Structure formats: C-alpha cells, structure tokens
Short mmCIF file of C-alpha atoms in Angstrom, two decimals:
data_model
loop_
_atom_site.label_atom_id
_atom_site.label_comp_id
_atom_site.label_asym_id
_atom_site.label_seq_id
_atom_site.Cartn_x
_atom_site.Cartn_y
_atom_site.Cartn_z
CA MET A 200 81.52 99.92 124.71
CA THR A 201 85.21 100.25 123.48
CA ASP A 202 86.67 102.13 120.49
CA HIS A 203 86.26 98.81 118.71
CA THR A 204 82.44 98.93 119.02
CA TYR A 205 81.75 102.54 118.40
CA LEU A 206 79.63 103.01 115.41
CA THR A 207 78.40 106.57 115.51
CA TRP A 208 79.98 109.85 116.17
CA LEU A 209 77.79 112.90 116.05
CA TYR A 210 79.35 116.39 115.38
CA VAL A 211 77.77 119.34 117.06
CA PRO A 212 78.77 122.99 117.04
CA GLY A 213 80.55 124.04 120.30
CA ASP A 214 78.82 127.42 120.17
CA ARG A 215 75.25 125.86 120.58
CA PRO A 216 75.04 124.36 124.02
CA GLY A 217 71.37 123.51 123.57
CA VAL A 218 72.19 121.41 120.65
CA VAL A 219 75.11 119.81 122.42
CA ALA A 220 72.76 118.87 125.24
CA LYS A 221 70.28 117.28 122.93
CA ALA A 222 73.15 115.34 121.23
CA LEU A 223 74.04 113.70 124.50
CA GLY A 224 70.63 112.09 124.51
CA SER A 225 70.57 111.29 120.71
CA GLY A 226 71.88 107.75 121.00
CA ALA A 227 75.27 108.44 119.45
CA ASP A 228 78.04 106.43 120.76
CA VAL A 229 80.27 109.53 120.96
CA VAL A 230 79.41 113.23 120.88
CA LEU A 231 81.92 115.38 118.99
CA VAL A 232 81.84 118.99 120.03
CA ASP A 233 83.39 120.90 117.15
CA LEU A 234 85.27 124.13 117.81
CA GLU A 235 86.64 124.31 114.20
CA ASP A 236 84.63 124.27 111.03
CA ALA A 237 81.13 124.44 112.61
CA VAL A 238 81.86 127.76 114.50
CA ALA A 239 82.06 131.17 112.85
CA PRO A 240 85.32 133.05 113.64
CA ASP A 241 83.56 135.66 115.85
CA ARG A 242 82.04 132.82 117.85
CA LYS A 243 85.14 130.81 118.71
CA GLY A 244 85.68 132.49 122.20
CA TYR A 245 82.11 131.72 123.20
CA ALA A 246 82.32 128.14 121.89
CA LEU A 247 85.47 127.48 123.95
CA ASP A 248 83.68 128.91 127.11
CA ALA A 249 80.53 126.82 126.64
CA THR A 250 82.55 123.70 125.93
CA ALA A 251 84.68 124.17 129.00
CA GLU A 252 81.43 124.61 131.07
CA LEU A 253 80.04 121.38 129.59
CA LEU A 254 83.26 119.46 130.42
CA ALA A 255 83.21 120.53 134.00
CA ASP A 256 81.18 117.39 134.75
CA LYS A 257 81.60 113.85 133.44
CA HIS A 258 78.86 112.62 131.12
CA GLU A 259 77.46 109.14 130.36
CA VAL A 260 78.16 109.50 126.56
CA PRO A 261 81.83 110.00 125.75
CA VAL A 262 82.50 113.64 124.76
CA HIS A 263 85.39 114.32 122.18
CA VAL A 264 86.31 117.82 121.17
CA ARG A 265 87.64 118.90 117.76
CA VAL A 266 90.01 121.78 118.21
CA ASN A 267 91.11 124.39 115.71
CA ALA A 268 93.93 124.00 113.29
CA LEU A 269 97.10 123.16 115.16
CA ASP A 270 99.18 125.60 113.29
CA GLY A 271 96.68 128.41 113.98
CA PRO A 272 96.24 130.86 116.91
CA LEU A 273 93.54 129.12 118.78
CA ALA A 274 94.52 125.47 119.27
CA GLU A 275 96.96 125.96 122.01
CA GLN A 276 94.60 127.79 124.27
CA GLU A 277 91.97 125.22 123.65
CA VAL A 278 94.15 122.29 124.54
CA ARG A 279 95.45 124.08 127.66
CA ARG A 280 92.07 124.94 128.86
CA LEU A 281 90.18 121.71 128.06
CA THR A 282 92.65 118.84 128.87
CA PRO A 283 92.33 119.14 132.72
CA LEU A 284 88.57 119.09 132.69
CA PRO A 285 86.94 115.76 133.92
CA GLY A 286 84.32 115.66 131.16
CA LEU A 287 86.83 115.48 128.27
CA ASP A 288 87.18 111.93 126.95
CA ALA A 289 89.32 112.73 123.89
CA LEU A 290 90.64 115.34 121.56
CA ARG A 291 90.12 115.15 117.79
CA LEU A 292 92.95 116.96 115.88
CA PRO A 293 92.30 118.39 112.48
CA LYS A 294 94.75 118.33 109.54
CA VAL A 295 97.40 116.26 111.16
CA ALA A 296 100.39 116.04 108.83
CA GLY A 297 102.80 113.97 110.94
CA PRO A 298 103.89 112.80 114.38
CA HIS A 299 105.26 116.35 115.00
CA ASP A 300 101.65 117.67 115.13
CA ILE A 301 100.76 115.12 117.82
CA ASN A 302 103.84 116.03 119.88
CA ARG A 303 102.85 119.81 119.63
CA VAL A 304 99.58 118.96 121.28
CA LEU A 305 101.43 116.93 124.01
CA ASP A 306 103.53 119.97 124.78
CA TRP A 307 100.35 121.94 125.31
CA ALA A 308 98.29 119.42 127.31
CA VAL A 309 97.88 119.82 130.98
CA GLU A 310 96.79 116.16 131.14
CA VAL A 311 97.11 113.93 128.02
CA PRO A 312 93.65 112.53 126.91
CA PRO A 313 93.31 109.96 123.95
CA LEU A 314 93.97 111.72 120.74
CA TYR A 315 92.30 111.07 117.45
CA ALA A 316 93.99 112.25 114.15
CA LEU A 317 92.27 113.51 111.16
CA LEU A 318 94.09 112.95 107.92
CA GLU A 319 93.04 115.79 105.56
CA SER A 320 96.01 116.43 103.41
CA ALA A 321 98.38 114.68 101.00
CA LEU A 322 101.09 114.87 103.57
CA GLY A 323 98.80 113.26 106.16
CA ILE A 324 97.96 110.48 103.97
CA GLU A 325 101.59 109.79 103.22
CA HIS A 326 102.38 109.79 106.92
CA ALA A 327 99.34 107.74 107.86
CA TYR A 328 101.16 104.86 109.53
CA THR A 329 103.58 107.09 111.52
CA ILE A 330 100.57 109.09 112.85
CA ALA A 331 98.62 105.96 113.52
CA GLY A 332 101.57 104.45 115.38
CA HIS A 333 102.13 107.33 117.83
CA PRO A 334 101.47 105.97 121.30
CA CYS A 335 99.06 108.62 122.17
CA VAL A 336 96.88 108.15 119.14
CA HIS A 337 93.79 106.03 119.63
CA GLY A 338 92.33 106.33 116.23
CA ILE A 339 92.56 108.03 112.92
CA ALA A 340 90.01 109.10 110.30
CA LEU A 341 89.82 110.94 106.99
CA GLY A 342 88.61 114.44 106.51
CA GLU A 343 87.41 113.95 103.01
CA ALA A 344 86.11 117.35 102.26
CA ASP A 345 89.55 119.11 102.79
CA LEU A 346 91.23 116.16 101.12
CA ARG A 347 89.16 116.34 98.01
CA ALA A 348 89.94 120.01 97.77
CA GLU A 349 93.61 119.53 98.02
CA LEU A 350 93.87 116.64 95.60
CA GLY A 351 91.44 118.24 93.14
CA VAL A 352 89.38 115.10 93.24
CA THR A 353 85.96 115.51 91.67
CA ASP A 354 84.80 111.83 91.79
CA ALA A 355 84.71 109.38 94.73
CA ALA A 356 87.03 106.96 92.77
CA GLY A 357 89.74 109.54 93.40
CA LEU A 358 89.64 108.83 97.15
CA ALA A 359 90.02 104.97 96.74
CA TRP A 360 93.71 105.05 97.62
CA PRO A 361 93.58 107.40 100.65
CA ARG A 362 90.62 105.35 101.93
CA GLY A 363 92.55 102.21 101.64
CA ARG A 364 95.58 103.73 103.07
CA ALA A 365 93.76 104.85 106.20
CA VAL A 366 92.34 101.48 106.76
CA VAL A 367 95.61 99.73 106.32
CA ALA A 368 97.52 102.26 108.54
CA ALA A 369 95.00 101.84 111.31
CA ARG A 370 95.13 98.12 111.40
CA ALA A 371 98.97 98.01 111.11
CA ALA A 372 99.17 100.27 114.12
CA GLN A 373 96.69 97.95 115.93
CA LEU A 374 93.99 100.63 116.14
CA PRO A 375 90.39 100.17 115.54
CA PRO A 376 89.14 100.34 111.97
CA PRO A 377 88.58 104.11 111.02
CA PRO A 378 85.16 105.37 110.81
CA GLN A 379 83.85 106.85 107.43
CA SER A 380 83.84 110.60 106.94
CA VAL A 381 80.54 112.42 107.12
CA TYR A 382 77.85 112.11 104.44
CA PRO A 383 76.83 115.79 103.89
CA ASP A 384 73.21 115.34 102.60
CA VAL A 385 71.17 114.81 105.74
CA ARG A 386 67.98 114.03 103.98
CA ASP A 387 69.39 111.40 101.63
CA THR A 388 69.20 108.50 103.89
CA GLU A 389 69.04 105.98 101.00
CA GLY A 390 72.35 107.42 99.72
CA LEU A 391 73.81 107.38 103.14
CA ALA A 392 72.93 103.63 103.45
CA ARG A 393 74.49 102.85 100.24
CA SER A 394 77.63 104.85 100.96
CA CYS A 395 77.94 103.13 104.33
CA ALA A 396 77.68 99.74 102.69
CA GLU A 397 80.52 100.73 100.32
CA GLY A 398 82.56 101.92 103.23
CA ARG A 399 81.99 98.74 105.16
CA ALA A 400 83.30 96.72 102.19
CA LEU A 401 86.49 98.76 102.24
CA GLY A 402 87.04 98.03 105.96
CA PHE A 403 85.67 101.14 107.74
CA LEU A 404 83.72 100.60 110.96
CA GLY A 405 81.04 103.26 111.74
CA ARG A 406 80.76 106.79 110.69
CA THR A 407 80.73 110.49 111.69
CA ALA A 408 77.35 112.09 111.43
CA ILE A 409 76.12 115.66 111.35
CA HIS A 410 72.43 115.19 112.27
CA PRO A 411 70.73 112.64 114.49
CA ARG A 412 68.59 111.31 111.80
CA GLN A 413 71.77 109.78 110.24
CA LEU A 414 72.47 107.60 113.30
CA PRO A 415 70.07 104.73 112.94
CA VAL A 416 71.03 104.38 109.24
CA ILE A 417 74.63 104.19 110.12
CA GLU A 418 74.26 101.77 112.99
CA ALA A 419 72.12 99.44 110.75
CA ALA A 420 74.52 99.56 107.99
CA PHE A 421 77.50 98.51 110.21
CA LEU A 422 75.85 95.92 112.49
CA PRO A 423 76.69 92.34 111.37
CA THR A 424 74.22 90.31 109.56
CA GLU A 425 72.73 87.02 110.81
CA ARG A 426 74.96 85.07 108.46
CA GLU A 427 78.03 86.88 109.66
CA VAL A 428 77.09 86.28 113.29
CA ALA A 429 76.63 82.62 112.66
CA ALA A 430 80.00 82.36 111.09
CA ALA A 431 81.69 84.27 113.86
CA ARG A 432 80.12 81.96 116.43
CA GLU A 433 81.45 78.90 114.51
CA ILE A 434 85.00 80.37 114.30
CA VAL A 435 85.12 81.29 118.05
CA ARG A 436 83.72 77.90 119.06
CA THR A 437 86.20 76.01 116.88
CA ALA A 438 89.20 78.16 118.11
CA ALA A 439 88.21 77.48 121.68
CA ASP A 440 88.18 73.77 121.13
CA ALA A 441 91.69 72.65 122.23
CA GLY A 442 93.13 75.31 120.04
CA ALA A 443 91.83 73.92 116.74
CA LEU A 444 91.92 76.36 113.80
CA ALA A 445 90.26 74.29 111.15
CA LEU A 446 86.52 74.70 110.59
CA PRO A 447 84.30 71.76 109.81
CA ASP A 448 84.09 72.73 106.14
CA GLY A 449 87.80 72.59 105.86
CA ARG A 450 88.49 76.26 105.99
CA PHE A 451 91.55 77.36 108.06
CA VAL A 452 91.45 80.43 110.39
CA ASP A 453 94.25 82.05 112.02
CA ALA A 454 94.37 84.39 115.09
CA ALA A 455 93.48 87.55 113.14
CA VAL A 456 90.33 85.86 111.88
CA VAL A 457 89.36 84.66 115.32
CA ALA A 458 89.94 88.24 116.80
CA ASP A 459 87.71 89.64 114.02
CA ALA A 460 85.01 87.08 114.80
CA ARG A 461 85.04 88.13 118.42
CA ARG A 462 84.52 91.79 117.38
CA VAL A 463 81.59 90.70 115.33
CA LEU A 464 80.09 88.95 118.35
CA THR A 465 80.77 92.13 120.50
CA LEU A 466 78.94 94.18 118.01
CA THR A 467 75.95 91.81 118.10
CA GLU A 468 75.37 92.89 121.80
CA ARG A 469 74.19 96.17 120.61
CA ARG A 470 70.95 94.55 119.25
CA GLY A 471 70.07 93.89 122.90
#
C-alpha cells in the first residue's frame, strides 16, 4: 500500500512495548508509537529506550513515531536517536506552526525519514499550505483536541473551516488527503461510523485510532461503495479509450477526476 491507500493509523503508547507488539498484528495500516501525550513525564526516558529497541529491526507494518513538542527539551534527543534506525518508517511531528519547525527537525535528523505534520494551533492552520508544501513533508493532519482548546471551540461546527483548510492544503501540495483526527469514545462505534461518514464527505481519507476495535469501523466507512467503484471503472475505461474524456451519459471528466477514479479502484483491492 501507499500513503494514498492508508485508511487506519493506530496510536499506541511508547512506554508499553507489549501493547505495541499487539498493535503490529492488529490489522492497522500504520502503527503510531506515541512518545508525547500517551506517556507520563516520568516514563519518557523508558518510552524512548523501548521504542529504539523496537526500531532496531524492520517490521512488516509501517511504524511511525510521534515525538515530543519540537520546542521542548526531549524532541531533539528523540530525533537524533531514532532517525538512523532501520525500523523507523516516518516521524509524526506535533504542533507544527510553520516550515521552520520542519527545518528544525532536519537539523537534528541523522537520516531524514518521511515527516508528517500535525496542525494543532491557529498558527499551524494559517500556515497549512506552506507546511504541506515542504519537500520533506509526506502528509498533514489535524490535532483537534489541542486546536479546540486554543480556539475555544465547544461545538464541531467551529472546526469546519480548519478541517476544510487542511484538506485543501494537502491536495494543493499534492499530498494524500489527510486522515481524520481520533474519535475519543472507543465504545461508541456507531458514533464513530457517523463521524467518519461526515469526514469522508469533507474530503478526509482514513482516520487515526486509539483502540483496535475502531479499525474495522474506520475501514468500512472509507472503502468505496459498489456504486462508486462502478463509476470509477467507467471513468478509467473511458479515459483509456484514445484519450476520450466524455462519458456515455454526456458528463465530462478531466485528469483530476480520472486520478481520483484510479485511487478508488486501488482502494477496492483492500476488499480482496
């Protein structure tokens, strides 16, 4: 799979190696080892040691690591220690406010892995495109809990513009559509499904999760429907016919529509 077909990212605390090991067999497309919010201050050192041990070997499932705040005392050490390791597939960077934060990580990195930027502040949202357009950034996402707190938002409607901004910035920078932020109630699978449907309608693709039980709900919500697959097949078939871009029903499709149709067909392969 590529970044364009990832649907599930599972967060796991870096100071619980047993949980991390289980996550690698959970079916998640990406395992996100968290050194930041999920780890208590007095466990940060142990979490880094355990994560470095994990990353000494390559894994079948991509392993990304979320480091601590880039303006804090821990991130530099984490980046320097983890970036040379063969098992690290990417770094997830919290609270990125602008391209200068990305460049700071590049100064620390022994080897430069793919970087994923979390936009969790008003300034990060304002700089969404310049962050997404950085040549070392492979994807962006919202950190909605921190963003809500900074903006004083008490209703999901208050996040409509930041969500749209993230989707537009990612596509303008030719990145994959961003995944949705976590759904915090791990028992409310019906609410999760509704929220995923809303996110998909806004242009998000996939979602980060905090419990394995959320993974099948997320995947089902973002897989294309039979009608979408049939439409995508028609578009791709027509576009391949001597460059024709007009469907039999008279609708016109351009290159962007054809590319999206191909992405839909790639996602259908997940059904086996």
